[in-house]
PDB file of C-alpha atoms and ligand atoms in Angstrom:
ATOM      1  CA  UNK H   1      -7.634   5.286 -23.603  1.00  0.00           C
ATOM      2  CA  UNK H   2      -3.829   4.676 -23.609  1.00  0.00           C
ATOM      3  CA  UNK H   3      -3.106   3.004 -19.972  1.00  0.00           C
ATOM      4  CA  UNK H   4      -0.697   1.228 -17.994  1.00  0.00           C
ATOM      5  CA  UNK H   5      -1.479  -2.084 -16.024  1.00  0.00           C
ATOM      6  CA  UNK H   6      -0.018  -1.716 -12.074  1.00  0.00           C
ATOM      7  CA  UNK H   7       0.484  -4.436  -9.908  1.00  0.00           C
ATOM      8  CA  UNK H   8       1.804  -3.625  -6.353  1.00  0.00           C
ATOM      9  CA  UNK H   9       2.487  -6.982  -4.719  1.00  0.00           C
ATOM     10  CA  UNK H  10       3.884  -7.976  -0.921  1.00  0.00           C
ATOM     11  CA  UNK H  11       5.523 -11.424   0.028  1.00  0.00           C
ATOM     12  CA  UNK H  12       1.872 -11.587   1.630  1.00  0.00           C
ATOM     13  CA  UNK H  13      -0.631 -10.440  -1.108  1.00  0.00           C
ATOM     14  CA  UNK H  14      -1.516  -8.444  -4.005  1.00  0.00           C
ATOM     15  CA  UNK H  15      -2.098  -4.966  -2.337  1.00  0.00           C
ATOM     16  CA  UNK H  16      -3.462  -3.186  -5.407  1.00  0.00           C
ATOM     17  CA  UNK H  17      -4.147  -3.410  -9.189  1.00  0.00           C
ATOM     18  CA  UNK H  18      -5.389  -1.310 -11.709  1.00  0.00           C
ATOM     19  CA  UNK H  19      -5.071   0.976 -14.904  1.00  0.00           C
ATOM     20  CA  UNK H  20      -2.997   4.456 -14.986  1.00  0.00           C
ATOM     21  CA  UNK H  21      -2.762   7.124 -17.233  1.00  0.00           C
ATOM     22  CA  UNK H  22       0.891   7.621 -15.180  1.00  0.00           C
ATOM     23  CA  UNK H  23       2.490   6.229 -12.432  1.00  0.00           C
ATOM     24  CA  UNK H  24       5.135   8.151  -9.926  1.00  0.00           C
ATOM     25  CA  UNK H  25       6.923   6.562  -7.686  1.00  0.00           C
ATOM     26  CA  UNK H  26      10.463   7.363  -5.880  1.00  0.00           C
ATOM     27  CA  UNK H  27      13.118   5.722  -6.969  1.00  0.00           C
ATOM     28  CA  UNK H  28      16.581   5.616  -5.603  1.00  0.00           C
ATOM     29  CA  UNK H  29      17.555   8.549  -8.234  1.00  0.00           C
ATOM     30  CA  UNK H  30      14.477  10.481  -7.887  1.00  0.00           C
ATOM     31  CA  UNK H  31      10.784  10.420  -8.663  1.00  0.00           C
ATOM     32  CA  UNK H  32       9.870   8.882 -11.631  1.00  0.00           C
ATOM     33  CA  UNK H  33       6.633   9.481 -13.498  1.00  0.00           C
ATOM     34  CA  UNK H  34       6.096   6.071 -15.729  1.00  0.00           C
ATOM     35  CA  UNK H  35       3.929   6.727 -18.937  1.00  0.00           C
ATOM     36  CA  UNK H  36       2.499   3.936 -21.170  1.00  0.00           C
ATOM     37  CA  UNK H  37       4.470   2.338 -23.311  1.00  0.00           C
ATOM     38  CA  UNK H  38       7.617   3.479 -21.146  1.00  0.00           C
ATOM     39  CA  UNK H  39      10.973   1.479 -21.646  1.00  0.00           C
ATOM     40  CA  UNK H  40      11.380  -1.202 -19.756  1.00  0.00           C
ATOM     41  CA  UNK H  41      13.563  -1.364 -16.608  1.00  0.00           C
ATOM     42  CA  UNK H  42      13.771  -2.551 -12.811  1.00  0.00           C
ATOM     43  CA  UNK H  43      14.700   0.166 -10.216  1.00  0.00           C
ATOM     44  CA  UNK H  44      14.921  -0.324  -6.265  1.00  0.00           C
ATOM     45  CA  UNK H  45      12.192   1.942  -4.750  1.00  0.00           C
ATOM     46  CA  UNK H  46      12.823   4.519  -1.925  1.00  0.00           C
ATOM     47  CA  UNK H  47      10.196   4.277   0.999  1.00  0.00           C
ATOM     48  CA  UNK H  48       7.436   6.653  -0.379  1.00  0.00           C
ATOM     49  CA  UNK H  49       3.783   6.849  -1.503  1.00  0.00           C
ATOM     50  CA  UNK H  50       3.317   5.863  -5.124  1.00  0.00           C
ATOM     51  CA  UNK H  51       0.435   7.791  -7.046  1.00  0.00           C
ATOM     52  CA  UNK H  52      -1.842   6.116  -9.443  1.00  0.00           C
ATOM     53  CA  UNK H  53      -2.902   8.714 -11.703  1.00  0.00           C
ATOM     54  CA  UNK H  54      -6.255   7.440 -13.548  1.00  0.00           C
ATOM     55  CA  UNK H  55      -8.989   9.785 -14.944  1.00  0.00           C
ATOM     56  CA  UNK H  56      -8.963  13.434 -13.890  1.00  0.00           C
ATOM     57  CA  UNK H  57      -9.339  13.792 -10.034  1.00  0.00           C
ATOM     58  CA  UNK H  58      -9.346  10.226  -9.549  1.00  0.00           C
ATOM     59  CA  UNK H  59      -5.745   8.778  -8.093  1.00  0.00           C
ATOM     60  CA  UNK H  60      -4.844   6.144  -6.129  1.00  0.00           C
ATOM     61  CA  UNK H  61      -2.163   6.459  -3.400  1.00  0.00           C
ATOM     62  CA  UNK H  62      -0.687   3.510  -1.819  1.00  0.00           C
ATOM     63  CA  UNK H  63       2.089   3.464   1.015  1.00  0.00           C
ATOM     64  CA  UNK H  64       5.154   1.604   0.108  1.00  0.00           C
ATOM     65  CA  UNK H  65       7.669   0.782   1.847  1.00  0.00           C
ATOM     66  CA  UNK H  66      10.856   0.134  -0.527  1.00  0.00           C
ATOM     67  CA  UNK H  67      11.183  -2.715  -2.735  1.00  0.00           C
ATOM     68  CA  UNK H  68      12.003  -2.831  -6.878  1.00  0.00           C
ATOM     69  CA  UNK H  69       9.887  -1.676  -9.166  1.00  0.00           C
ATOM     70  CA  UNK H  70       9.680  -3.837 -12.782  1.00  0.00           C
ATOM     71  CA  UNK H  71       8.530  -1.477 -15.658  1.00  0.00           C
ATOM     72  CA  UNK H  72       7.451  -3.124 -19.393  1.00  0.00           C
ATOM     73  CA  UNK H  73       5.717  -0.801 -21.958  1.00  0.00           C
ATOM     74  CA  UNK H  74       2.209  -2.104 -20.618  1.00  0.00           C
ATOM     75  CA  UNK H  75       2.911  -3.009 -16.933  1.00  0.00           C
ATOM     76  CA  UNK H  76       4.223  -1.355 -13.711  1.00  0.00           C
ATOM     77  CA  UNK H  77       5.158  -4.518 -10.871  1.00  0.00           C
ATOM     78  CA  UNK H  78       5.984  -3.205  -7.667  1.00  0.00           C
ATOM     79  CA  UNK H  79       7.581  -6.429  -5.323  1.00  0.00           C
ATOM     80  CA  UNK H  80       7.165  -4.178  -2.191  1.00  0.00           C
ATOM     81  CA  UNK H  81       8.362  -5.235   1.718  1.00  0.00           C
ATOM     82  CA  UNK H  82       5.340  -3.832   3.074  1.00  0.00           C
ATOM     83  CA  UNK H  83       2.333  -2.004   1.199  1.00  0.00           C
ATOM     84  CA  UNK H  84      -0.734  -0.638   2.383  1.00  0.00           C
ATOM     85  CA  UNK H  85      -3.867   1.670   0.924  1.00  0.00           C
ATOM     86  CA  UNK H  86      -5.172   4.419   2.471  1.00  0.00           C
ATOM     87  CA  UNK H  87      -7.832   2.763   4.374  1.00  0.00           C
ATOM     88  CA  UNK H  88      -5.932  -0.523   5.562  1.00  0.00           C
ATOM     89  CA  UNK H  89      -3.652   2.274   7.525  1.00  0.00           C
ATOM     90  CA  UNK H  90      -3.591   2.321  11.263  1.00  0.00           C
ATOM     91  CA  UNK H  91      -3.466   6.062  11.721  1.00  0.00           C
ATOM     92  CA  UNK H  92      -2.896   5.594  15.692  1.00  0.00           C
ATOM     93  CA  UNK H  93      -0.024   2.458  14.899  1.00  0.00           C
ATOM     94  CA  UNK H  94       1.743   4.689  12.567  1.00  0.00           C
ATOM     95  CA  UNK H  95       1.626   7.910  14.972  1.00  0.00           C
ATOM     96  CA  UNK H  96       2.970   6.111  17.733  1.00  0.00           C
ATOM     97  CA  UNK H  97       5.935   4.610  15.082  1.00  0.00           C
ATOM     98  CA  UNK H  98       6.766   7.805  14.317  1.00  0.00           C
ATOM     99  CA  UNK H  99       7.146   9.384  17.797  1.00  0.00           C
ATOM    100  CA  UNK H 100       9.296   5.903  18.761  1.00  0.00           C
ATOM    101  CA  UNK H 101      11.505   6.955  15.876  1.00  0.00           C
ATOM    102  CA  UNK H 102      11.811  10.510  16.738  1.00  0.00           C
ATOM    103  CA  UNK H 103      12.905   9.560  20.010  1.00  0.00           C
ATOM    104  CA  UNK H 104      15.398   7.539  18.800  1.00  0.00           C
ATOM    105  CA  UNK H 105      16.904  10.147  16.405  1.00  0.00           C
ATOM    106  CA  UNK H 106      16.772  12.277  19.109  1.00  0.00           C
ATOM    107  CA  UNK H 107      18.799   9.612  21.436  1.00  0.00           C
ATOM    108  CA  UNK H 108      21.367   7.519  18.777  1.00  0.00           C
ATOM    109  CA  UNK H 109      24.682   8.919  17.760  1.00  0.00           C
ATOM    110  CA  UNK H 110      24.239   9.464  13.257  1.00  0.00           C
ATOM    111  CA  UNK H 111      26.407   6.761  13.126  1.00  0.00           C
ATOM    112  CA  UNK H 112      24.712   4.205  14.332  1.00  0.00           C
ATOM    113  CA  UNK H 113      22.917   1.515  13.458  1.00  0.00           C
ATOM    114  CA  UNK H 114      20.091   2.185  15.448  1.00  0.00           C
ATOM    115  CA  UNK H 115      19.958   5.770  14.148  1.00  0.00           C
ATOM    116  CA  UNK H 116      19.821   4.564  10.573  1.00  0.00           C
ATOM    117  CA  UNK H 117      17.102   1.970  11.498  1.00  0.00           C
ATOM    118  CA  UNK H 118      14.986   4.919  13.471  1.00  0.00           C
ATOM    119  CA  UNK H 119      15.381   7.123  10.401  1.00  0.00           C
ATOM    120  CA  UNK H 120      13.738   3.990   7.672  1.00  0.00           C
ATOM    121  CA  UNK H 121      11.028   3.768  10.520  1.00  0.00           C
ATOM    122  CA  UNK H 122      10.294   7.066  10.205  1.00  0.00           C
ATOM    123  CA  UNK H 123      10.120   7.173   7.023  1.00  0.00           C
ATOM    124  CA  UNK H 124       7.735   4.423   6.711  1.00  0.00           C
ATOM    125  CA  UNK H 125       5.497   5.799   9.607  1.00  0.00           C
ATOM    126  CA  UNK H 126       5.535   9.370   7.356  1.00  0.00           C
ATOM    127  CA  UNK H 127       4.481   7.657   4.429  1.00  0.00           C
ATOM    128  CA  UNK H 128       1.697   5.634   5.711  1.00  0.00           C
ATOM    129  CA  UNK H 129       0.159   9.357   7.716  1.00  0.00           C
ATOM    130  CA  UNK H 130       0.531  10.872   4.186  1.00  0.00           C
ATOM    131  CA  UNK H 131      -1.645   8.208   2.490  1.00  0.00           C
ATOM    132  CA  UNK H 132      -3.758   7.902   5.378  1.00  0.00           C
ATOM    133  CA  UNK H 133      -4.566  11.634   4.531  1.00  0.00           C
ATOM    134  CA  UNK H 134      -2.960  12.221   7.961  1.00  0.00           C
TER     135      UNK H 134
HETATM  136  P1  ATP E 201       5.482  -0.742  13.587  1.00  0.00           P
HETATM  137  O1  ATP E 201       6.653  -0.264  14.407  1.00  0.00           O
HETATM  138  O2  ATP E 201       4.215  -0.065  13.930  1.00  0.00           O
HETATM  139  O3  ATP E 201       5.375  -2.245  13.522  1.00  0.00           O
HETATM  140  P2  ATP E 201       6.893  -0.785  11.084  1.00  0.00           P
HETATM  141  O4  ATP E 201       7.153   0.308  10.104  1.00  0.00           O
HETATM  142  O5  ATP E 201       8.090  -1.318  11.792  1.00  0.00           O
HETATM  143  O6  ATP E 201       5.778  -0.256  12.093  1.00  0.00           O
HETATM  144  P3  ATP E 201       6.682  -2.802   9.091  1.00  0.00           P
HETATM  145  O7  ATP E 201       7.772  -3.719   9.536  1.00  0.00           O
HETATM  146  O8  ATP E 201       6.957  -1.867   7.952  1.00  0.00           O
HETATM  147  O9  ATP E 201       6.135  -1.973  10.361  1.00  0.00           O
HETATM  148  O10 ATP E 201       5.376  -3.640   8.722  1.00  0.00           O
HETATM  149  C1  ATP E 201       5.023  -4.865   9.365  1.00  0.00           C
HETATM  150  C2  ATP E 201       3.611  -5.225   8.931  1.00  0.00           C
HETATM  151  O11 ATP E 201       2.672  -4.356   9.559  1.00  0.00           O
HETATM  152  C3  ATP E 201       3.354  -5.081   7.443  1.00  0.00           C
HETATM  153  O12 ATP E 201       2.445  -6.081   7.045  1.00  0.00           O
HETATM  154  C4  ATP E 201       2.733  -3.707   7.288  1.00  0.00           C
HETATM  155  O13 ATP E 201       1.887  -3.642   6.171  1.00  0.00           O
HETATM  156  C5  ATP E 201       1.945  -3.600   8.598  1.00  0.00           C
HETATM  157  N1  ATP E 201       1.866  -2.227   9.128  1.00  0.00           N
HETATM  158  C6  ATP E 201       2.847  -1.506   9.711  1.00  0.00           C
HETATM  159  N2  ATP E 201       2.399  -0.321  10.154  1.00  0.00           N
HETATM  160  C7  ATP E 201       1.086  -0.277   9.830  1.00  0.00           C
HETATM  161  C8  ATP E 201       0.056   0.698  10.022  1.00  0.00           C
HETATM  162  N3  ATP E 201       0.283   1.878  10.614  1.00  0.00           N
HETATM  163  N4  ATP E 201      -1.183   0.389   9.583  1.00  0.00           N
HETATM  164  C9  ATP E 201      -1.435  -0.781   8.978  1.00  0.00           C
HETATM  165  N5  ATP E 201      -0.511  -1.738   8.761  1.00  0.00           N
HETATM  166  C10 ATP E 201       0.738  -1.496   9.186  1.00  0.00           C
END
């Protein structure tokens, strides 16, 4: 079967590898699905899950939290800040990030930097409930 190897590494520790039929992940321009035999190139990666398509009804989601994304013809390498699977996610931890955050939108002018910060932590918190299944 015509795969692609993934590799979705932290400054900490592999997180995940394994063998897709496709890829998608969110790049700074917009979702990308990433096909064997793709052509290569390195894109910075929005904070977003990124689905591991293998054989029918069996995926693989995995919360990431930004980083750059390295695509050759037979390998995806995600060099993530943070990355977590669905079962390493602290469904209570991430709740109580999110409502922080919210309260800080809620509280910060748009302009500033703590706005902009409460607005990445939200995002990250909203990824993580969405691959938690949450
Ligand atoms: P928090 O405010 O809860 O710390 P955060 O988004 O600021 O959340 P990060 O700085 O992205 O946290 O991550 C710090 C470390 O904690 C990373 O190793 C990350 O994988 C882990 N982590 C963060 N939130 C969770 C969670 N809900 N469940 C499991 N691990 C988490």
């Amino acid at each position: 079967m015509n795969t692609i190897a993934v590799e979705i590494v932290t400054p900490e520790r592999v997180v995940y590898r394994g063998d897709a039929r496709i890829v998608v992940a969110r790049g700074v321009e917009g979702d990308l699905g990433i096909l064997p035999n793709h052509i290569p190139m390195v894109t910075p990666l929005k904070i977003a899950p990124v689905l591991v398509k293998k054989h029918e009804g069996e995926d693989d989601k995995i919360a990431v939290s930004g980083g750059i994304m390295e695509v050759r013809r037979d390998k995806v390498t995600i060099l993530a800040e943070t990355a977590e699977l669905p079962d390493e996610i602290d469904v209570d931890r991430a709740r109580a990030a999110k409502e922080r955050a919210e309260r800080r939108l809620a509280e910060n002018e748009r302009e500033d930097i703590d706005f902009k910060r409460a607005q990445l932590a939200l995002q990250r918190a909203m990824t993580r409930l969405d691959v938690a299944g949450k």
